[in-house]
């Protein structure tokens, strides 16, 4: 099973989601992340994202941002979008019906229906990163349980 996490810049939400989900699954699951935009290509995750993950015993400091490429549709089984804008961008890039089917809003995996998207914390403060961590940690628990059962 190969899972790709996608946000806008690939320096805040999706690298956190990648590290969190990886920490909940055995090593044979491939987890990666990418950004819709190329603003931060080759950069490490945002310092605040690294810090919050580290506080929770997850090391994402070695990750490097990359831009989503169309061939990712062939490489991954599930592609999780962090928000509605990422979702629409991915659906637009997916030319084949099988590729569109791989794209899901990550929050759609949570039984708690009040939050539909993971808010972008880039222009926020450390508390916003903490909230994003908790939100991703919750939903990734459901994703990991579901994947292992399937
Ligand atoms: P991310 O956050 O999509 O969660 O990685 C962002 C990081 C950078 C920018 C936007 C969102 N930016 O505009 O540079």
mmCIF file with all atom_site columns, C-alpha atoms and ligand atoms in Angstrom:
data_model
loop_
_atom_site.group_PDB
_atom_site.id
_atom_site.type_symbol
_atom_site.label_atom_id
_atom_site.label_alt_id
_atom_site.label_comp_id
_atom_site.label_asym_id
_atom_site.label_entity_id
_atom_site.label_seq_id
_atom_site.pdbx_PDB_ins_code
_atom_site.Cartn_x
_atom_site.Cartn_y
_atom_site.Cartn_z
_atom_site.occupancy
_atom_site.B_iso_or_equiv
_atom_site.pdbx_formal_charge
_atom_site.auth_seq_id
_atom_site.auth_comp_id
_atom_site.auth_asym_id
_atom_site.auth_atom_id
_atom_site.pdbx_PDB_model_num
ATOM   1   C CA . UNK A 1 1   ? 0.000   0.000  0.000   1.00 0.00 ? 1   UNK A CA 1
ATOM   2   C CA . UNK A 1 2   ? 1.377   3.410  -1.006  1.00 0.00 ? 2   UNK A CA 1
ATOM   3   C CA . UNK A 1 3   ? -0.056  6.633  0.369   1.00 0.00 ? 3   UNK A CA 1
ATOM   4   C CA . UNK A 1 4   ? 0.728   10.212 -0.647  1.00 0.00 ? 4   UNK A CA 1
ATOM   5   C CA . UNK A 1 5   ? -0.111  13.253 1.517   1.00 0.00 ? 5   UNK A CA 1
ATOM   6   C CA . UNK A 1 6   ? -0.629  16.502 -0.400  1.00 0.00 ? 6   UNK A CA 1
ATOM   7   C CA . UNK A 1 7   ? -0.872  20.145 0.724   1.00 0.00 ? 7   UNK A CA 1
ATOM   8   C CA . UNK A 1 8   ? 0.084   23.434 -0.928  1.00 0.00 ? 8   UNK A CA 1
ATOM   9   C CA . UNK A 1 9   ? 3.736   23.973 0.046   1.00 0.00 ? 9   UNK A CA 1
ATOM   10  C CA . UNK A 1 10  ? 4.788   20.522 1.343   1.00 0.00 ? 10  UNK A CA 1
ATOM   11  C CA . UNK A 1 11  ? 6.505   22.159 4.326   1.00 0.00 ? 11  UNK A CA 1
ATOM   12  C CA . UNK A 1 12  ? 3.758   22.227 6.997   1.00 0.00 ? 12  UNK A CA 1
ATOM   13  C CA . UNK A 1 13  ? 0.704   19.957 6.801   1.00 0.00 ? 13  UNK A CA 1
ATOM   14  C CA . UNK A 1 14  ? 1.682   17.146 4.430   1.00 0.00 ? 14  UNK A CA 1
ATOM   15  C CA . UNK A 1 15  ? 5.142   16.422 5.932   1.00 0.00 ? 15  UNK A CA 1
ATOM   16  C CA . UNK A 1 16  ? 3.490   16.311 9.372   1.00 0.00 ? 16  UNK A CA 1
ATOM   17  C CA . UNK A 1 17  ? 0.825   13.943 8.008   1.00 0.00 ? 17  UNK A CA 1
ATOM   18  C CA . UNK A 1 18  ? 3.547   11.808 6.401   1.00 0.00 ? 18  UNK A CA 1
ATOM   19  C CA . UNK A 1 19  ? 5.540   11.503 9.653   1.00 0.00 ? 19  UNK A CA 1
ATOM   20  C CA . UNK A 1 20  ? 2.461   10.884 11.789  1.00 0.00 ? 20  UNK A CA 1
ATOM   21  C CA . UNK A 1 21  ? 0.980   8.170  9.573   1.00 0.00 ? 21  UNK A CA 1
ATOM   22  C CA . UNK A 1 22  ? 4.387   6.502  9.151   1.00 0.00 ? 22  UNK A CA 1
ATOM   23  C CA . UNK A 1 23  ? 4.703   6.340  12.945  1.00 0.00 ? 23  UNK A CA 1
ATOM   24  C CA . UNK A 1 24  ? 1.425   4.379  13.126  1.00 0.00 ? 24  UNK A CA 1
ATOM   25  C CA . UNK A 1 25  ? 2.108   1.788  10.399  1.00 0.00 ? 25  UNK A CA 1
ATOM   26  C CA . UNK A 1 26  ? 4.602   -1.046 9.857   1.00 0.00 ? 26  UNK A CA 1
ATOM   27  C CA . UNK A 1 27  ? 7.629   -0.308 7.624   1.00 0.00 ? 27  UNK A CA 1
ATOM   28  C CA . UNK A 1 28  ? 6.227   -2.086 4.556   1.00 0.00 ? 28  UNK A CA 1
ATOM   29  C CA . UNK A 1 29  ? 3.765   0.765  3.963   1.00 0.00 ? 29  UNK A CA 1
ATOM   30  C CA . UNK A 1 30  ? 5.143   3.501  1.700   1.00 0.00 ? 30  UNK A CA 1
ATOM   31  C CA . UNK A 1 31  ? 4.175   6.984  2.860   1.00 0.00 ? 31  UNK A CA 1
ATOM   32  C CA . UNK A 1 32  ? 5.286   10.122 1.032   1.00 0.00 ? 32  UNK A CA 1
ATOM   33  C CA . UNK A 1 33  ? 4.201   13.754 0.692   1.00 0.00 ? 33  UNK A CA 1
ATOM   34  C CA . UNK A 1 34  ? 4.219   16.459 -1.982  1.00 0.00 ? 34  UNK A CA 1
ATOM   35  C CA . UNK A 1 35  ? 3.029   20.012 -2.588  1.00 0.00 ? 35  UNK A CA 1
ATOM   36  C CA . UNK A 1 36  ? 0.768   21.420 -5.286  1.00 0.00 ? 36  UNK A CA 1
ATOM   37  C CA . UNK A 1 37  ? 3.064   24.476 -5.529  1.00 0.00 ? 37  UNK A CA 1
ATOM   38  C CA . UNK A 1 38  ? 6.812   24.625 -6.172  1.00 0.00 ? 38  UNK A CA 1
ATOM   39  C CA . UNK A 1 39  ? 7.480   27.520 -3.739  1.00 0.00 ? 39  UNK A CA 1
ATOM   40  C CA . UNK A 1 40  ? 9.540   25.489 -1.279  1.00 0.00 ? 40  UNK A CA 1
ATOM   41  C CA . UNK A 1 41  ? 11.043  22.686 -3.383  1.00 0.00 ? 41  UNK A CA 1
ATOM   42  C CA . UNK A 1 42  ? 14.034  21.008 -1.685  1.00 0.00 ? 42  UNK A CA 1
ATOM   43  C CA . UNK A 1 43  ? 13.417  22.787 1.622   1.00 0.00 ? 43  UNK A CA 1
ATOM   44  C CA . UNK A 1 44  ? 13.087  21.036 4.955   1.00 0.00 ? 44  UNK A CA 1
ATOM   45  C CA . UNK A 1 45  ? 9.702   21.226 6.704   1.00 0.00 ? 45  UNK A CA 1
ATOM   46  C CA . UNK A 1 46  ? 8.842   24.481 8.509   1.00 0.00 ? 46  UNK A CA 1
ATOM   47  C CA . UNK A 1 47  ? 10.737  24.761 11.847  1.00 0.00 ? 47  UNK A CA 1
ATOM   48  C CA . UNK A 1 48  ? 7.450   24.826 13.748  1.00 0.00 ? 48  UNK A CA 1
ATOM   49  C CA . UNK A 1 49  ? 6.264   21.609 12.077  1.00 0.00 ? 49  UNK A CA 1
ATOM   50  C CA . UNK A 1 50  ? 9.582   19.915 12.933  1.00 0.00 ? 50  UNK A CA 1
ATOM   51  C CA . UNK A 1 51  ? 9.335   21.148 16.539  1.00 0.00 ? 51  UNK A CA 1
ATOM   52  C CA . UNK A 1 52  ? 5.767   19.956 17.182  1.00 0.00 ? 52  UNK A CA 1
ATOM   53  C CA . UNK A 1 53  ? 6.499   16.553 15.655  1.00 0.00 ? 53  UNK A CA 1
ATOM   54  C CA . UNK A 1 54  ? 9.712   16.237 17.690  1.00 0.00 ? 54  UNK A CA 1
ATOM   55  C CA . UNK A 1 55  ? 7.755   16.998 20.877  1.00 0.00 ? 55  UNK A CA 1
ATOM   56  C CA . UNK A 1 56  ? 5.629   13.984 19.960  1.00 0.00 ? 56  UNK A CA 1
ATOM   57  C CA . UNK A 1 57  ? 8.623   11.740 19.180  1.00 0.00 ? 57  UNK A CA 1
ATOM   58  C CA . UNK A 1 58  ? 8.269   11.981 15.407  1.00 0.00 ? 58  UNK A CA 1
ATOM   59  C CA . UNK A 1 59  ? 11.298  13.048 13.380  1.00 0.00 ? 59  UNK A CA 1
ATOM   60  C CA . UNK A 1 60  ? 10.470  14.844 10.118  1.00 0.00 ? 60  UNK A CA 1
ATOM   61  C CA . UNK A 1 61  ? 13.654  16.965 9.997   1.00 0.00 ? 61  UNK A CA 1
ATOM   62  C CA . UNK A 1 62  ? 15.171  14.873 7.193   1.00 0.00 ? 62  UNK A CA 1
ATOM   63  C CA . UNK A 1 63  ? 12.239  15.369 4.784   1.00 0.00 ? 63  UNK A CA 1
ATOM   64  C CA . UNK A 1 64  ? 12.621  17.543 1.671   1.00 0.00 ? 64  UNK A CA 1
ATOM   65  C CA . UNK A 1 65  ? 9.782   19.338 -0.087  1.00 0.00 ? 65  UNK A CA 1
ATOM   66  C CA . UNK A 1 66  ? 8.876   18.295 -3.605  1.00 0.00 ? 66  UNK A CA 1
ATOM   67  C CA . UNK A 1 67  ? 6.153   19.261 -6.029  1.00 0.00 ? 67  UNK A CA 1
ATOM   68  C CA . UNK A 1 68  ? 3.354   16.853 -6.950  1.00 0.00 ? 68  UNK A CA 1
ATOM   69  C CA . UNK A 1 69  ? 3.857   15.340 -10.412 1.00 0.00 ? 69  UNK A CA 1
ATOM   70  C CA . UNK A 1 70  ? 1.249   13.640 -12.607 1.00 0.00 ? 70  UNK A CA 1
ATOM   71  C CA . UNK A 1 71  ? 3.187   10.354 -12.450 1.00 0.00 ? 71  UNK A CA 1
ATOM   72  C CA . UNK A 1 72  ? 2.380   10.236 -8.709  1.00 0.00 ? 72  UNK A CA 1
ATOM   73  C CA . UNK A 1 73  ? -1.053  8.986  -9.800  1.00 0.00 ? 73  UNK A CA 1
ATOM   74  C CA . UNK A 1 74  ? 0.637   5.823  -11.102 1.00 0.00 ? 74  UNK A CA 1
ATOM   75  C CA . UNK A 1 75  ? 2.845   5.381  -8.040  1.00 0.00 ? 75  UNK A CA 1
ATOM   76  C CA . UNK A 1 76  ? 0.320   5.752  -5.206  1.00 0.00 ? 76  UNK A CA 1
ATOM   77  C CA . UNK A 1 77  ? -2.863  3.916  -4.203  1.00 0.00 ? 77  UNK A CA 1
ATOM   78  C CA . UNK A 1 78  ? -4.382  6.720  -2.111  1.00 0.00 ? 78  UNK A CA 1
ATOM   79  C CA . UNK A 1 79  ? -3.694  10.452 -2.392  1.00 0.00 ? 79  UNK A CA 1
ATOM   80  C CA . UNK A 1 80  ? -4.875  12.501 0.578   1.00 0.00 ? 80  UNK A CA 1
ATOM   81  C CA . UNK A 1 81  ? -5.597  16.211 0.112   1.00 0.00 ? 81  UNK A CA 1
ATOM   82  C CA . UNK A 1 82  ? -5.347  18.403 3.220   1.00 0.00 ? 82  UNK A CA 1
ATOM   83  C CA . UNK A 1 83  ? -8.000  20.921 2.097   1.00 0.00 ? 83  UNK A CA 1
ATOM   84  C CA . UNK A 1 84  ? -10.615 21.566 -0.584  1.00 0.00 ? 84  UNK A CA 1
ATOM   85  C CA . UNK A 1 85  ? -8.266  23.635 -2.747  1.00 0.00 ? 85  UNK A CA 1
ATOM   86  C CA . UNK A 1 86  ? -5.669  20.819 -2.801  1.00 0.00 ? 86  UNK A CA 1
ATOM   87  C CA . UNK A 1 87  ? -8.484  18.369 -3.570  1.00 0.00 ? 87  UNK A CA 1
ATOM   88  C CA . UNK A 1 88  ? -9.768  20.376 -6.570  1.00 0.00 ? 88  UNK A CA 1
ATOM   89  C CA . UNK A 1 89  ? -6.228  20.875 -7.888  1.00 0.00 ? 89  UNK A CA 1
ATOM   90  C CA . UNK A 1 90  ? -5.573  17.125 -7.714  1.00 0.00 ? 90  UNK A CA 1
ATOM   91  C CA . UNK A 1 91  ? -8.892  16.247 -9.358  1.00 0.00 ? 91  UNK A CA 1
ATOM   92  C CA . UNK A 1 92  ? -8.085  18.719 -12.138 1.00 0.00 ? 92  UNK A CA 1
ATOM   93  C CA . UNK A 1 93  ? -4.664  17.097 -12.676 1.00 0.00 ? 93  UNK A CA 1
ATOM   94  C CA . UNK A 1 94  ? -6.187  13.598 -12.743 1.00 0.00 ? 94  UNK A CA 1
ATOM   95  C CA . UNK A 1 95  ? -7.085  12.902 -16.338 1.00 0.00 ? 95  UNK A CA 1
ATOM   96  C CA . UNK A 1 96  ? -8.196  9.295  -15.870 1.00 0.00 ? 96  UNK A CA 1
ATOM   97  C CA . UNK A 1 97  ? -11.165 8.150  -13.818 1.00 0.00 ? 97  UNK A CA 1
ATOM   98  C CA . UNK A 1 98  ? -8.965  5.653  -11.898 1.00 0.00 ? 98  UNK A CA 1
ATOM   99  C CA . UNK A 1 99  ? -6.697  8.514  -10.867 1.00 0.00 ? 99  UNK A CA 1
ATOM   100 C CA . UNK A 1 100 ? -9.601  10.692 -9.666  1.00 0.00 ? 100 UNK A CA 1
ATOM   101 C CA . UNK A 1 101 ? -10.747 7.772  -7.505  1.00 0.00 ? 101 UNK A CA 1
ATOM   102 C CA . UNK A 1 102 ? -7.412  7.785  -5.642  1.00 0.00 ? 102 UNK A CA 1
ATOM   103 C CA . UNK A 1 103 ? -7.920  11.368 -4.423  1.00 0.00 ? 103 UNK A CA 1
ATOM   104 C CA . UNK A 1 104 ? -9.621  11.872 -1.037  1.00 0.00 ? 104 UNK A CA 1
ATOM   105 C CA . UNK A 1 105 ? -9.976  14.688 1.461   1.00 0.00 ? 105 UNK A CA 1
ATOM   106 C CA . UNK A 1 106 ? -8.019  13.418 4.460   1.00 0.00 ? 106 UNK A CA 1
ATOM   107 C CA . UNK A 1 107 ? -10.696 14.575 6.916   1.00 0.00 ? 107 UNK A CA 1
ATOM   108 C CA . UNK A 1 108 ? -13.285 12.413 5.134   1.00 0.00 ? 108 UNK A CA 1
ATOM   109 C CA . UNK A 1 109 ? -11.629 9.454  6.943   1.00 0.00 ? 109 UNK A CA 1
ATOM   110 C CA . UNK A 1 110 ? -12.594 10.864 10.335  1.00 0.00 ? 110 UNK A CA 1
ATOM   111 C CA . UNK A 1 111 ? -15.938 9.978  11.954  1.00 0.00 ? 111 UNK A CA 1
ATOM   112 C CA . UNK A 1 112 ? -15.908 13.462 13.509  1.00 0.00 ? 112 UNK A CA 1
ATOM   113 C CA . UNK A 1 113 ? -17.617 15.357 10.731  1.00 0.00 ? 113 UNK A CA 1
ATOM   114 C CA . UNK A 1 114 ? -17.332 18.945 11.967  1.00 0.00 ? 114 UNK A CA 1
ATOM   115 C CA . UNK A 1 115 ? -13.868 19.534 10.432  1.00 0.00 ? 115 UNK A CA 1
ATOM   116 C CA . UNK A 1 116 ? -13.716 19.049 6.682   1.00 0.00 ? 116 UNK A CA 1
ATOM   117 C CA . UNK A 1 117 ? -10.213 20.334 6.052   1.00 0.00 ? 117 UNK A CA 1
ATOM   118 C CA . UNK A 1 118 ? -6.837  20.799 7.718   1.00 0.00 ? 118 UNK A CA 1
ATOM   119 C CA . UNK A 1 119 ? -6.274  24.586 7.927   1.00 0.00 ? 119 UNK A CA 1
ATOM   120 C CA . UNK A 1 120 ? -3.030  26.012 6.582   1.00 0.00 ? 120 UNK A CA 1
ATOM   121 C CA . UNK A 1 121 ? -0.918  27.009 9.639   1.00 0.00 ? 121 UNK A CA 1
ATOM   122 C CA . UNK A 1 122 ? 1.881   28.729 7.641   1.00 0.00 ? 122 UNK A CA 1
ATOM   123 C CA . UNK A 1 123 ? 0.833   32.292 8.508   1.00 0.00 ? 123 UNK A CA 1
ATOM   124 C CA . UNK A 1 124 ? -0.263  31.287 11.996  1.00 0.00 ? 124 UNK A CA 1
ATOM   125 C CA . UNK A 1 125 ? 1.573   30.661 15.242  1.00 0.00 ? 125 UNK A CA 1
ATOM   126 C CA . UNK A 1 126 ? 2.862   27.626 17.124  1.00 0.00 ? 126 UNK A CA 1
ATOM   127 C CA . UNK A 1 127 ? -0.605  26.961 18.578  1.00 0.00 ? 127 UNK A CA 1
ATOM   128 C CA . UNK A 1 128 ? -1.978  26.637 15.050  1.00 0.00 ? 128 UNK A CA 1
ATOM   129 C CA . UNK A 1 129 ? 0.699   24.021 14.349  1.00 0.00 ? 129 UNK A CA 1
ATOM   130 C CA . UNK A 1 130 ? -0.249  22.219 17.561  1.00 0.00 ? 130 UNK A CA 1
ATOM   131 C CA . UNK A 1 131 ? -3.903  22.140 16.490  1.00 0.00 ? 131 UNK A CA 1
ATOM   132 C CA . UNK A 1 132 ? -2.923  20.796 13.066  1.00 0.00 ? 132 UNK A CA 1
ATOM   133 C CA . UNK A 1 133 ? -0.791  18.118 14.725  1.00 0.00 ? 133 UNK A CA 1
ATOM   134 C CA . UNK A 1 134 ? -3.697  16.995 16.949  1.00 0.00 ? 134 UNK A CA 1
ATOM   135 C CA . UNK A 1 135 ? -6.131  16.992 14.028  1.00 0.00 ? 135 UNK A CA 1
ATOM   136 C CA . UNK A 1 136 ? -3.757  14.944 11.842  1.00 0.00 ? 136 UNK A CA 1
ATOM   137 C CA . UNK A 1 137 ? -2.872  12.630 14.696  1.00 0.00 ? 137 UNK A CA 1
ATOM   138 C CA . UNK A 1 138 ? -6.584  11.829 15.212  1.00 0.00 ? 138 UNK A CA 1
ATOM   139 C CA . UNK A 1 139 ? -7.407  11.220 11.573  1.00 0.00 ? 139 UNK A CA 1
ATOM   140 C CA . UNK A 1 140 ? -4.215  9.214  10.965  1.00 0.00 ? 140 UNK A CA 1
ATOM   141 C CA . UNK A 1 141 ? -5.224  6.883  13.819  1.00 0.00 ? 141 UNK A CA 1
ATOM   142 C CA . UNK A 1 142 ? -8.430  6.066  11.899  1.00 0.00 ? 142 UNK A CA 1
ATOM   143 C CA . UNK A 1 143 ? -6.560  5.744  8.601   1.00 0.00 ? 143 UNK A CA 1
ATOM   144 C CA . UNK A 1 144 ? -3.963  3.372  10.083  1.00 0.00 ? 144 UNK A CA 1
ATOM   145 C CA . UNK A 1 145 ? -6.642  1.179  11.713  1.00 0.00 ? 145 UNK A CA 1
ATOM   146 C CA . UNK A 1 146 ? -8.603  0.984  8.466   1.00 0.00 ? 146 UNK A CA 1
ATOM   147 C CA . UNK A 1 147 ? -5.572  0.226  6.281   1.00 0.00 ? 147 UNK A CA 1
ATOM   148 C CA . UNK A 1 148 ? -4.282  -2.535 8.535   1.00 0.00 ? 148 UNK A CA 1
ATOM   149 C CA . UNK A 1 149 ? -7.757  -4.171 8.570   1.00 0.00 ? 149 UNK A CA 1
ATOM   150 C CA . UNK A 1 150 ? -8.155  -4.070 4.739   1.00 0.00 ? 150 UNK A CA 1
HETATM 151 P P1 . LIG B 2 .   ? 1.525   23.840 3.668   1.00 0.00 ? 1   LIG B P1 1
HETATM 152 O O1 . LIG B 2 .   ? 1.651   25.353 4.141   1.00 0.00 ? 1   LIG B O1 1
HETATM 153 O O2 . LIG B 2 .   ? 0.695   23.849 2.411   1.00 0.00 ? 1   LIG B O2 1
HETATM 154 O O3 . LIG B 2 .   ? 0.814   23.180 4.805   1.00 0.00 ? 1   LIG B O3 1
HETATM 155 O O4 . LIG B 2 .   ? 2.929   23.339 3.455   1.00 0.00 ? 1   LIG B O4 1
HETATM 156 C C1 . LIG B 2 .   ? 2.077   26.381 3.296   1.00 0.00 ? 1   LIG B C1 1
HETATM 157 C C2 . LIG B 2 .   ? 3.428   26.675 3.221   1.00 0.00 ? 1   LIG B C2 1
HETATM 158 C C3 . LIG B 2 .   ? 3.856   27.709 2.428   1.00 0.00 ? 1   LIG B C3 1
HETATM 159 C C4 . LIG B 2 .   ? 2.938   28.456 1.714   1.00 0.00 ? 1   LIG B C4 1
HETATM 160 C C5 . LIG B 2 .   ? 1.597   28.160 1.791   1.00 0.00 ? 1   LIG B C5 1
HETATM 161 C C6 . LIG B 2 .   ? 1.170   27.116 2.575   1.00 0.00 ? 1   LIG B C6 1
HETATM 162 N N1 . LIG B 2 .   ? 3.386   29.553 0.931   1.00 0.00 ? 1   LIG B N1 1
HETATM 163 O O5 . LIG B 2 .   ? 2.515   30.253 0.369   1.00 0.00 ? 1   LIG B O5 1
HETATM 164 O O6 . LIG B 2 .   ? 4.595   29.776 0.801   1.00 0.00 ? 1   LIG B O6 1
#
